[in-house]
């Protein structure tokens, strides 16, 4: 209700977003920690699929030490925030120890990798399904143009015919039913 809602502080948030994107798109970092101009920290890990940086997974808006109340009072005055409401909101910002931050960053990195792996598996599955459909279409086109009759049975015990070309009924005196 404060930083992203005010044009000047929102611009500072946008600078943070750009910083993260630039740092993480290089592909050599598991995470980036950043203190924004609004006085709060954010951290992000890249979501990478097949070596491509497709997005970021963020945790943010925390402090690494108790806040400097004077800094945030000046922020409230500078940007016209209702000072007491702003300071009250500041009280809800978590303060993390280095150990807590490390644990959260490890979790963040692991979760970003997990998301990337899920995305990669979905991408590979979709690509395999597409290749299978193209292969099936090609094989059917070839079989449809053969001058002999061709049928494909199911692998199940019933041996139902799953496909037959137009010449099959003529050669084997059956119908397409």
Coordinates of N, CA and C in Angstrom, one line a residue:
X1 N 0.8 -1.2 0.0 CA 0.0 0.0 0.0 C 0.9 1.3 0.0
X2 N 2.2 1.1 0.1 CA 3.0 2.3 0.2 C 4.0 2.3 -1.1
X3 N 5.0 1.5 -1.1 CA 6.0 1.6 -2.1 C 5.5 1.4 -3.5
X4 N 4.8 0.4 -3.7 CA 4.3 0.1 -5.1 C 3.1 1.0 -5.5
X5 N 2.5 1.7 -4.5 CA 1.4 2.5 -4.8 C 1.8 4.0 -5.1
X6 N 3.0 4.4 -4.8 CA 3.4 5.8 -5.0 C 4.3 5.8 -6.2
X7 N 4.1 6.8 -7.1 CA 4.9 6.8 -8.4 C 6.4 6.8 -8.2
X8 N 6.9 7.6 -7.2 CA 8.4 7.7 -7.0 C 8.9 6.4 -6.4
X9 N 8.3 5.9 -5.4 CA 8.8 4.7 -4.7 C 8.5 3.5 -5.6
X10 N 7.5 3.5 -6.4 CA 7.3 2.4 -7.3 C 8.4 2.4 -8.4
X11 N 8.9 3.6 -8.8 CA 10.0 3.6 -9.7 C 11.3 3.0 -9.1
X12 N 11.4 3.2 -7.8 CA 12.6 2.6 -7.1 C 12.4 1.0 -7.0
X13 N 11.1 0.6 -6.8 CA 10.9 -0.9 -6.9 C 11.2 -1.4 -8.3
X14 N 10.8 -0.6 -9.3 CA 11.1 -1.1 -10.7 C 12.6 -1.2 -10.9
X15 N 13.4 -0.2 -10.4 CA 14.8 -0.3 -10.5 C 15.3 -1.6 -9.8
X16 N 14.7 -2.0 -8.7 CA 15.1 -3.3 -8.0 C 14.8 -4.4 -9.0
X17 N 13.6 -4.4 -9.6 CA 13.2 -5.5 -10.5 C 14.2 -5.6 -11.6
X18 N 14.6 -4.5 -12.2 CA 15.6 -4.5 -13.3 C 16.9 -5.0 -12.9
X19 N 17.3 -4.6 -11.7 CA 18.6 -5.0 -11.1 C 18.6 -6.6 -11.0
X20 N 17.5 -7.1 -10.4 CA 17.4 -8.6 -10.3 C 17.5 -9.3 -11.7
X21 N 16.7 -8.7 -12.6 CA 16.7 -9.4 -13.9 C 18.0 -9.3 -14.6
X22 N 18.7 -8.2 -14.5 CA 20.1 -8.1 -15.1 C 21.0 -9.0 -14.5
X23 N 21.0 -9.1 -13.1 CA 22.0 -9.9 -12.4 C 21.7 -11.4 -12.7
X24 N 20.4 -11.8 -12.7 CA 20.1 -13.2 -12.8 C 20.1 -13.7 -14.2
X25 N 20.0 -12.8 -15.2 CA 19.9 -13.3 -16.6 C 21.3 -13.7 -17.1
X26 N 22.4 -13.3 -16.3 CA 23.7 -13.7 -16.7 C 23.9 -15.2 -16.5
X27 N 23.1 -15.9 -15.7 CA 23.1 -17.3 -15.6 C 24.1 -17.9 -14.7
X28 N 24.9 -17.1 -14.0 CA 26.0 -17.7 -13.2 C 25.7 -17.5 -11.7
X29 N 24.5 -17.1 -11.3 CA 24.2 -16.9 -9.9 C 23.0 -17.7 -9.5
X30 N 23.1 -18.3 -8.3 CA 21.9 -19.1 -7.8 C 20.9 -18.1 -7.1
X31 N 21.4 -17.0 -6.6 CA 20.5 -16.0 -6.1 C 21.1 -14.7 -6.0
X32 N 20.3 -13.6 -5.8 CA 20.8 -12.3 -5.7 C 20.1 -11.7 -4.5
X33 N 20.9 -11.0 -3.6 CA 20.3 -10.3 -2.5 C 20.5 -8.8 -2.8
X34 N 19.5 -8.0 -2.5 CA 19.5 -6.6 -2.9 C 18.8 -5.7 -1.9
X35 N 19.4 -4.6 -1.5 CA 18.8 -3.6 -0.7 C 18.3 -2.5 -1.6
X36 N 17.0 -2.3 -1.6 CA 16.4 -1.3 -2.5 C 16.5 0.1 -1.9
X37 N 16.3 1.1 -2.8 CA 16.4 2.4 -2.3 C 15.3 2.8 -1.3
X38 N 14.3 1.9 -1.2 CA 13.2 2.2 -0.2 C 13.6 1.6 1.2
X39 N 14.8 1.0 1.3 CA 15.3 0.6 2.6 C 15.0 -0.9 3.0
X40 N 14.4 -1.6 2.1 CA 14.1 -3.0 2.4 C 14.9 -3.9 1.5
X41 N 15.0 -5.2 1.9 CA 15.8 -6.2 1.1 C 14.8 -7.1 0.4
X42 N 15.3 -7.6 -0.7 CA 14.7 -8.6 -1.6 C 15.7 -9.6 -1.9
X43 N 15.3 -10.8 -2.3 CA 16.2 -11.8 -2.8 C 15.4 -12.5 -3.9
X44 N 16.2 -13.0 -4.9 CA 15.5 -13.7 -6.0 C 16.5 -14.8 -6.5
X45 N 15.9 -15.9 -7.0 CA 16.6 -16.9 -7.7 C 16.1 -17.0 -9.1
X46 N 16.9 -17.4 -10.1 CA 16.4 -17.5 -11.5 C 15.7 -18.8 -11.7
X47 N 14.7 -18.8 -12.5 CA 14.1 -20.0 -13.0 C 14.6 -20.3 -14.4
X48 N 15.4 -21.4 -14.5 CA 16.1 -21.7 -15.7 C 15.6 -23.0 -16.3
X49 N 15.2 -23.0 -17.6 CA 14.8 -24.2 -18.3 C 15.6 -24.3 -19.5
X50 N 16.3 -25.5 -19.7 CA 17.2 -25.7 -20.8 C 18.2 -24.6 -21.0
X51 N 18.7 -24.1 -19.9 CA 19.8 -23.1 -20.0 C 19.2 -21.7 -20.2
X52 N 17.9 -21.6 -20.4 CA 17.4 -20.2 -20.6 C 16.7 -19.7 -19.4
X53 N 17.0 -18.4 -19.1 CA 16.5 -17.7 -17.9 C 15.1 -17.3 -18.3
X54 N 14.1 -17.9 -17.7 CA 12.7 -17.6 -18.1 C 12.0 -16.7 -17.1
X55 N 12.5 -16.6 -15.9 CA 11.8 -15.8 -14.9 C 12.6 -15.9 -13.6
X56 N 12.0 -15.2 -12.6 CA 12.7 -15.2 -11.2 C 11.7 -15.6 -10.2
X57 N 12.2 -16.2 -9.1 CA 11.3 -16.5 -8.0 C 11.8 -15.6 -6.9
X58 N 11.0 -14.8 -6.3 CA 11.3 -13.8 -5.3 C 10.9 -14.1 -3.9
X59 N 11.7 -13.7 -3.0 CA 11.3 -13.5 -1.6 C 11.7 -12.1 -1.3
X60 N 10.9 -11.4 -0.6 CA 11.3 -10.0 -0.4 C 10.6 -9.3 0.7
X61 N 11.1 -8.0 0.7 CA 10.6 -7.1 1.7 C 10.9 -7.6 3.1
X62 N 12.1 -7.7 3.4 CA 12.6 -8.1 4.8 C 13.8 -7.2 5.1
X63 N 14.2 -7.3 6.4 CA 15.3 -6.5 6.9 C 16.3 -7.5 7.5
X64 N 17.6 -7.1 7.5 CA 18.6 -7.9 8.1 C 19.0 -7.4 9.5
X65 N 18.4 -6.3 9.9 CA 18.7 -5.7 11.2 C 17.5 -4.8 11.6
X66 N 17.3 -4.5 12.8 CA 16.2 -3.6 13.2 C 16.2 -2.4 12.4
X67 N 15.1 -1.9 12.0 CA 15.0 -0.7 11.0 C 15.5 0.6 11.7
X68 N 16.1 1.4 10.9 CA 16.4 2.8 11.3 C 15.2 3.6 11.2
X69 N 14.5 3.8 12.3 CA 13.2 4.5 12.3 C 13.3 5.9 11.7
X70 N 14.4 6.6 12.0 CA 14.6 7.9 11.4 C 14.6 7.9 9.9
X71 N 15.2 6.9 9.3 CA 15.2 6.8 7.8 C 13.8 6.6 7.3
X72 N 13.1 5.7 8.0 CA 11.7 5.5 7.5 C 10.7 6.6 7.8
X73 N 11.0 7.4 8.8 CA 10.2 8.6 9.1 C 10.4 9.6 7.9
X74 N 11.7 9.8 7.5 CA 12.0 10.7 6.4 C 11.4 10.2 5.1
X75 N 11.4 8.9 4.9 CA 10.7 8.3 3.7 C 9.2 8.7 3.7
X76 N 8.6 8.5 4.9 CA 7.1 8.8 5.0 C 6.9 10.3 4.7
X77 N 7.7 11.2 5.2 CA 7.6 12.6 5.0 C 7.8 13.0 3.5
X78 N 8.9 12.4 3.0 CA 9.3 12.7 1.6 C 8.2 12.3 0.6
X79 N 7.6 11.2 0.8 CA 6.6 10.7 -0.2 C 5.2 10.9 0.2
X80 N 5.0 11.6 1.3 CA 3.6 11.9 1.7 C 2.8 10.7 2.3
X81 N 3.5 9.7 2.8 CA 2.9 8.6 3.5 C 2.4 9.0 4.9
X82 N 1.3 8.5 5.3 CA 0.8 8.7 6.7 C 1.8 8.1 7.6
X83 N 2.6 8.9 8.3 CA 3.8 8.5 9.0 C 3.5 7.3 10.0
X84 N 2.5 7.4 10.8 CA 2.2 6.4 11.8 C 1.8 5.1 11.1
X85 N 1.0 5.2 10.1 CA 0.6 3.9 9.3 C 1.8 3.3 8.7
X86 N 2.7 4.1 8.1 CA 3.9 3.6 7.5 C 4.8 2.9 8.5
X87 N 5.0 3.5 9.6 CA 5.9 2.9 10.7 C 5.2 1.7 11.2
X88 N 3.9 1.7 11.3 CA 3.2 0.5 11.8 C 3.4 -0.7 10.8
X89 N 3.3 -0.4 9.5 CA 3.5 -1.4 8.5 C 4.9 -1.9 8.5
X90 N 5.9 -1.0 8.8 CA 7.3 -1.4 9.0 C 7.5 -2.4 10.1
X91 N 6.6 -2.4 11.1 CA 6.7 -3.4 12.2 C 6.4 -4.8 11.7
X92 N 5.7 -4.9 10.7 CA 5.3 -6.2 10.2 C 6.4 -6.8 9.2
X93 N 7.4 -6.0 8.9 CA 8.4 -6.5 8.0 C 9.4 -7.4 8.8
X94 N 9.6 -8.7 8.3 CA 10.4 -9.6 9.1 C 11.9 -9.1 9.1
X95 N 12.5 -9.4 10.3 CA 13.9 -9.2 10.4 C 14.6 -10.5 10.5
X96 N 15.5 -10.8 9.6 CA 16.1 -12.1 9.5 C 17.6 -12.0 9.9
X97 N 18.0 -13.1 10.6 CA 19.4 -13.3 10.9 C 20.1 -13.8 9.7
X98 N 21.4 -13.8 9.7 CA 22.1 -14.3 8.5 C 21.8 -15.8 8.3
X99 N 21.7 -16.5 9.4 CA 21.4 -18.0 9.4 C 20.0 -18.2 8.8
X100 N 19.0 -17.4 9.2 CA 17.7 -17.5 8.7 C 17.6 -17.1 7.2
X101 N 18.4 -16.1 6.9 CA 18.4 -15.7 5.5 C 19.0 -16.8 4.6
X102 N 20.1 -17.4 5.1 CA 20.8 -18.5 4.4 C 19.8 -19.6 4.1
X103 N 19.1 -20.0 5.2 CA 18.1 -21.1 5.1 C 17.0 -20.7 4.0
X104 N 16.6 -19.5 4.1 CA 15.5 -19.1 3.1 C 16.0 -19.0 1.7
X105 N 17.3 -18.6 1.6 CA 17.9 -18.5 0.2 C 18.1 -19.9 -0.3
X106 N 18.6 -20.8 0.6 CA 18.7 -22.2 0.1 C 17.4 -22.8 -0.3
X107 N 16.3 -22.5 0.4 CA 15.0 -23.0 0.1 C 14.6 -22.3 -1.3
X108 N 14.8 -21.0 -1.4 CA 14.4 -20.3 -2.6 C 15.1 -20.9 -3.8
X109 N 16.4 -21.1 -3.7 CA 17.2 -21.7 -4.8 C 16.6 -23.0 -5.2
X110 N 16.4 -23.9 -4.1 CA 15.9 -25.2 -4.4 C 14.5 -25.2 -5.0
X111 N 13.7 -24.3 -4.6 CA 12.3 -24.2 -5.1 C 12.4 -23.7 -6.6
X112 N 13.2 -22.7 -6.8 CA 13.4 -22.2 -8.2 C 13.9 -23.3 -9.1
X113 N 14.8 -24.1 -8.7 CA 15.3 -25.3 -9.4 C 14.2 -26.3 -9.7
X114 N 13.4 -26.5 -8.6 CA 12.2 -27.4 -8.7 C 11.3 -26.9 -9.8
X115 N 10.9 -25.6 -9.8 CA 10.0 -25.1 -10.8 C 10.6 -25.2 -12.2
X116 N 11.9 -24.9 -12.3 CA 12.6 -25.1 -13.6 C 12.5 -26.5 -14.1
X117 N 12.7 -27.5 -13.2 CA 12.7 -28.9 -13.6 C 11.3 -29.3 -14.0
X118 N 10.3 -28.8 -13.3 CA 8.9 -29.1 -13.7 C 8.6 -28.6 -15.1
X119 N 9.0 -27.3 -15.3 CA 8.9 -26.7 -16.6 C 9.6 -27.4 -17.7
X120 N 10.8 -27.9 -17.4 CA 11.6 -28.6 -18.4 C 10.9 -29.9 -18.7
X121 N 10.4 -30.7 -17.7 CA 9.7 -31.9 -17.9 C 8.5 -31.7 -18.8
X122 N 7.7 -30.7 -18.5 CA 6.5 -30.4 -19.3 C 6.9 -30.0 -20.7
X123 N 7.9 -29.2 -20.8 CA 8.4 -28.9 -22.2 C 8.8 -30.1 -23.0
X124 N 9.6 -31.0 -22.3 CA 10.1 -32.2 -23.0 C 8.9 -33.1 -23.3
X125 N 8.0 -33.2 -22.4 CA 6.8 -34.0 -22.7 C 6.0 -33.5 -23.9
X126 N 5.8 -32.2 -23.9 CA 5.0 -31.6 -25.0 C 5.8 -31.8 -26.3
X127 N 7.1 -31.6 -26.3 CA 7.9 -31.8 -27.5 C 7.8 -33.3 -27.9
X128 N 7.9 -34.2 -27.0 CA 7.8 -35.6 -27.4 C 6.4 -36.0 -27.9
X129 N 5.3 -35.4 -27.3 CA 4.0 -35.7 -27.9 C 3.9 -35.1 -29.3
X130 N 4.4 -33.9 -29.5 CA 4.3 -33.3 -30.8 C 5.1 -34.2 -31.8
X131 N 6.3 -34.6 -31.4 CA 7.1 -35.5 -32.3 C 6.4 -36.8 -32.6
X132 N 5.7 -37.4 -31.6 CA 5.0 -38.6 -31.8 C 3.8 -38.4 -32.8
X133 N 3.1 -37.3 -32.6 CA 2.0 -37.0 -33.5 C 2.4 -36.8 -34.9
X134 N 3.5 -36.1 -35.1 CA 4.1 -35.9 -36.4 C 4.5 -37.2 -37.1
X135 N 5.2 -38.0 -36.3 CA 5.6 -39.3 -36.7 C 4.4 -40.2 -37.1
X136 N 3.4 -40.2 -36.3 CA 2.2 -41.0 -36.6 C 1.5 -40.5 -37.8
X137 N 1.4 -39.2 -38.0 CA 0.8 -38.6 -39.2 C 1.6 -39.0 -40.5
X138 N 2.9 -39.0 -40.4 CA 3.8 -39.4 -41.5 C 3.6 -40.8 -41.8
X139 N 3.6 -41.7 -40.8 CA 3.4 -43.1 -41.1 C 2.1 -43.4 -41.7
X140 N 1.0 -42.8 -41.2 CA -0.3 -43.0 -41.7 C -0.3 -42.5 -43.2
X141 N 0.3 -41.4 -43.5 CA 0.3 -40.9 -44.9 C 1.0 -41.9 -45.8
X142 N 2.1 -42.5 -45.3 CA 2.8 -43.4 -46.1 C 2.0 -44.7 -46.3
X143 N 1.4 -45.2 -45.2 CA 0.5 -46.4 -45.3 C -0.7 -46.2 -46.2
X144 N -1.3 -44.9 -46.1 CA -2.4 -44.6 -46.9 C -2.1 -44.7 -48.4
X145 N -0.9 -44.5 -48.8 CA -0.5 -44.4 -50.2 C 0.1 -45.7 -50.7
X146 N 0.1 -46.7 -49.9 CA 0.6 -48.0 -50.3 C -0.4 -48.7 -51.2
X147 N 0.1 -49.5 -52.2 CA -0.9 -50.2 -53.0 C -1.3 -51.5 -52.4
X148 N -0.8 -51.9 -51.3 CA -1.2 -53.1 -50.6 C -2.0 -52.8 -49.4
X149 N -2.7 -53.7 -48.9 CA -3.6 -53.5 -47.7 C -2.7 -53.6 -46.4
X150 N -2.9 -52.6 -45.5 CA -2.1 -52.6 -44.2 C -3.1 -52.3 -43.1
X151 N -3.0 -53.1 -42.0 CA -3.8 -52.9 -40.8 C -2.8 -53.0 -39.6
X152 N -3.2 -52.2 -38.6 CA -2.4 -52.2 -37.3 C -3.4 -52.7 -36.2
X153 N -3.0 -53.7 -35.5 CA -3.8 -54.3 -34.4 C -3.3 -53.7 -33.1
X154 N -4.2 -53.7 -32.1 CA -3.9 -53.3 -30.8 C -3.0 -54.3 -30.2
X155 N -2.3 -54.0 -29.1 CA -1.4 -55.0 -28.5 C -2.2 -55.8 -27.4
X156 N -3.4 -55.4 -27.2 CA -4.2 -56.0 -26.2 C -4.7 -57.4 -26.7
X157 N -5.1 -58.3 -25.8 CA -5.5 -59.6 -26.2 C -6.6 -59.7 -27.2
X158 N -7.4 -58.6 -27.3 CA -8.5 -58.6 -28.3 C -8.0 -58.5 -29.7
X159 N -6.8 -57.9 -29.9 CA -6.3 -57.7 -31.2 C -7.2 -56.9 -32.1
X160 N -7.9 -55.9 -31.6 CA -8.7 -55.1 -32.4 C -7.9 -54.3 -33.4
X161 N -8.5 -54.1 -34.5 CA -7.8 -53.3 -35.6 C -7.9 -51.8 -35.2
X162 N -6.7 -51.2 -35.0 CA -6.7 -49.8 -34.6 C -6.6 -48.9 -35.9
X163 N -6.1 -49.4 -37.0 CA -5.9 -48.6 -38.2 C -5.9 -49.5 -39.4
X164 N -6.5 -49.1 -40.5 CA -6.3 -49.8 -41.7 C -6.3 -48.8 -42.9
X165 N -5.5 -49.0 -43.9 CA -5.5 -48.1 -45.0 C -6.7 -48.5 -45.9
X166 N -6.9 -47.7 -46.9 CA -8.1 -47.9 -47.8 C -8.0 -49.2 -48.6
X167 N -6.8 -49.7 -48.8 CA -6.7 -50.9 -49.6 C -6.9 -52.2 -48.8
X168 N -6.8 -52.1 -47.5 CA -6.9 -53.3 -46.7 C -8.3 -54.1 -46.9
X169 N -9.4 -53.4 -46.8 CA -10.7 -54.1 -47.0 C -10.8 -54.8 -48.4
X170 N -10.2 -54.2 -49.4 CA -10.3 -54.7 -50.7 C -9.4 -56.0 -50.8
X171 N -8.3 -56.0 -50.2 CA -7.4 -57.1 -50.3 C -7.8 -58.3 -49.4
X172 N -8.5 -58.0 -48.3 CA -8.8 -59.0 -47.4 C -10.3 -59.2 -47.2
X173 N -11.0 -58.6 -48.2 CA -12.5 -58.8 -48.3 C -13.2 -58.6 -46.9
X174 N -13.0 -57.4 -46.4 CA -13.6 -57.0 -45.1 C -14.1 -55.6 -45.2
X175 N -14.7 -55.1 -44.2 CA -15.2 -53.7 -44.3 C -14.5 -52.9 -43.2
X176 N -14.6 -51.6 -43.3 CA -14.0 -50.7 -42.4 C -14.6 -50.6 -41.0
X177 N -15.6 -51.4 -40.7 CA -16.4 -51.2 -39.5 C -15.5 -51.3 -38.3

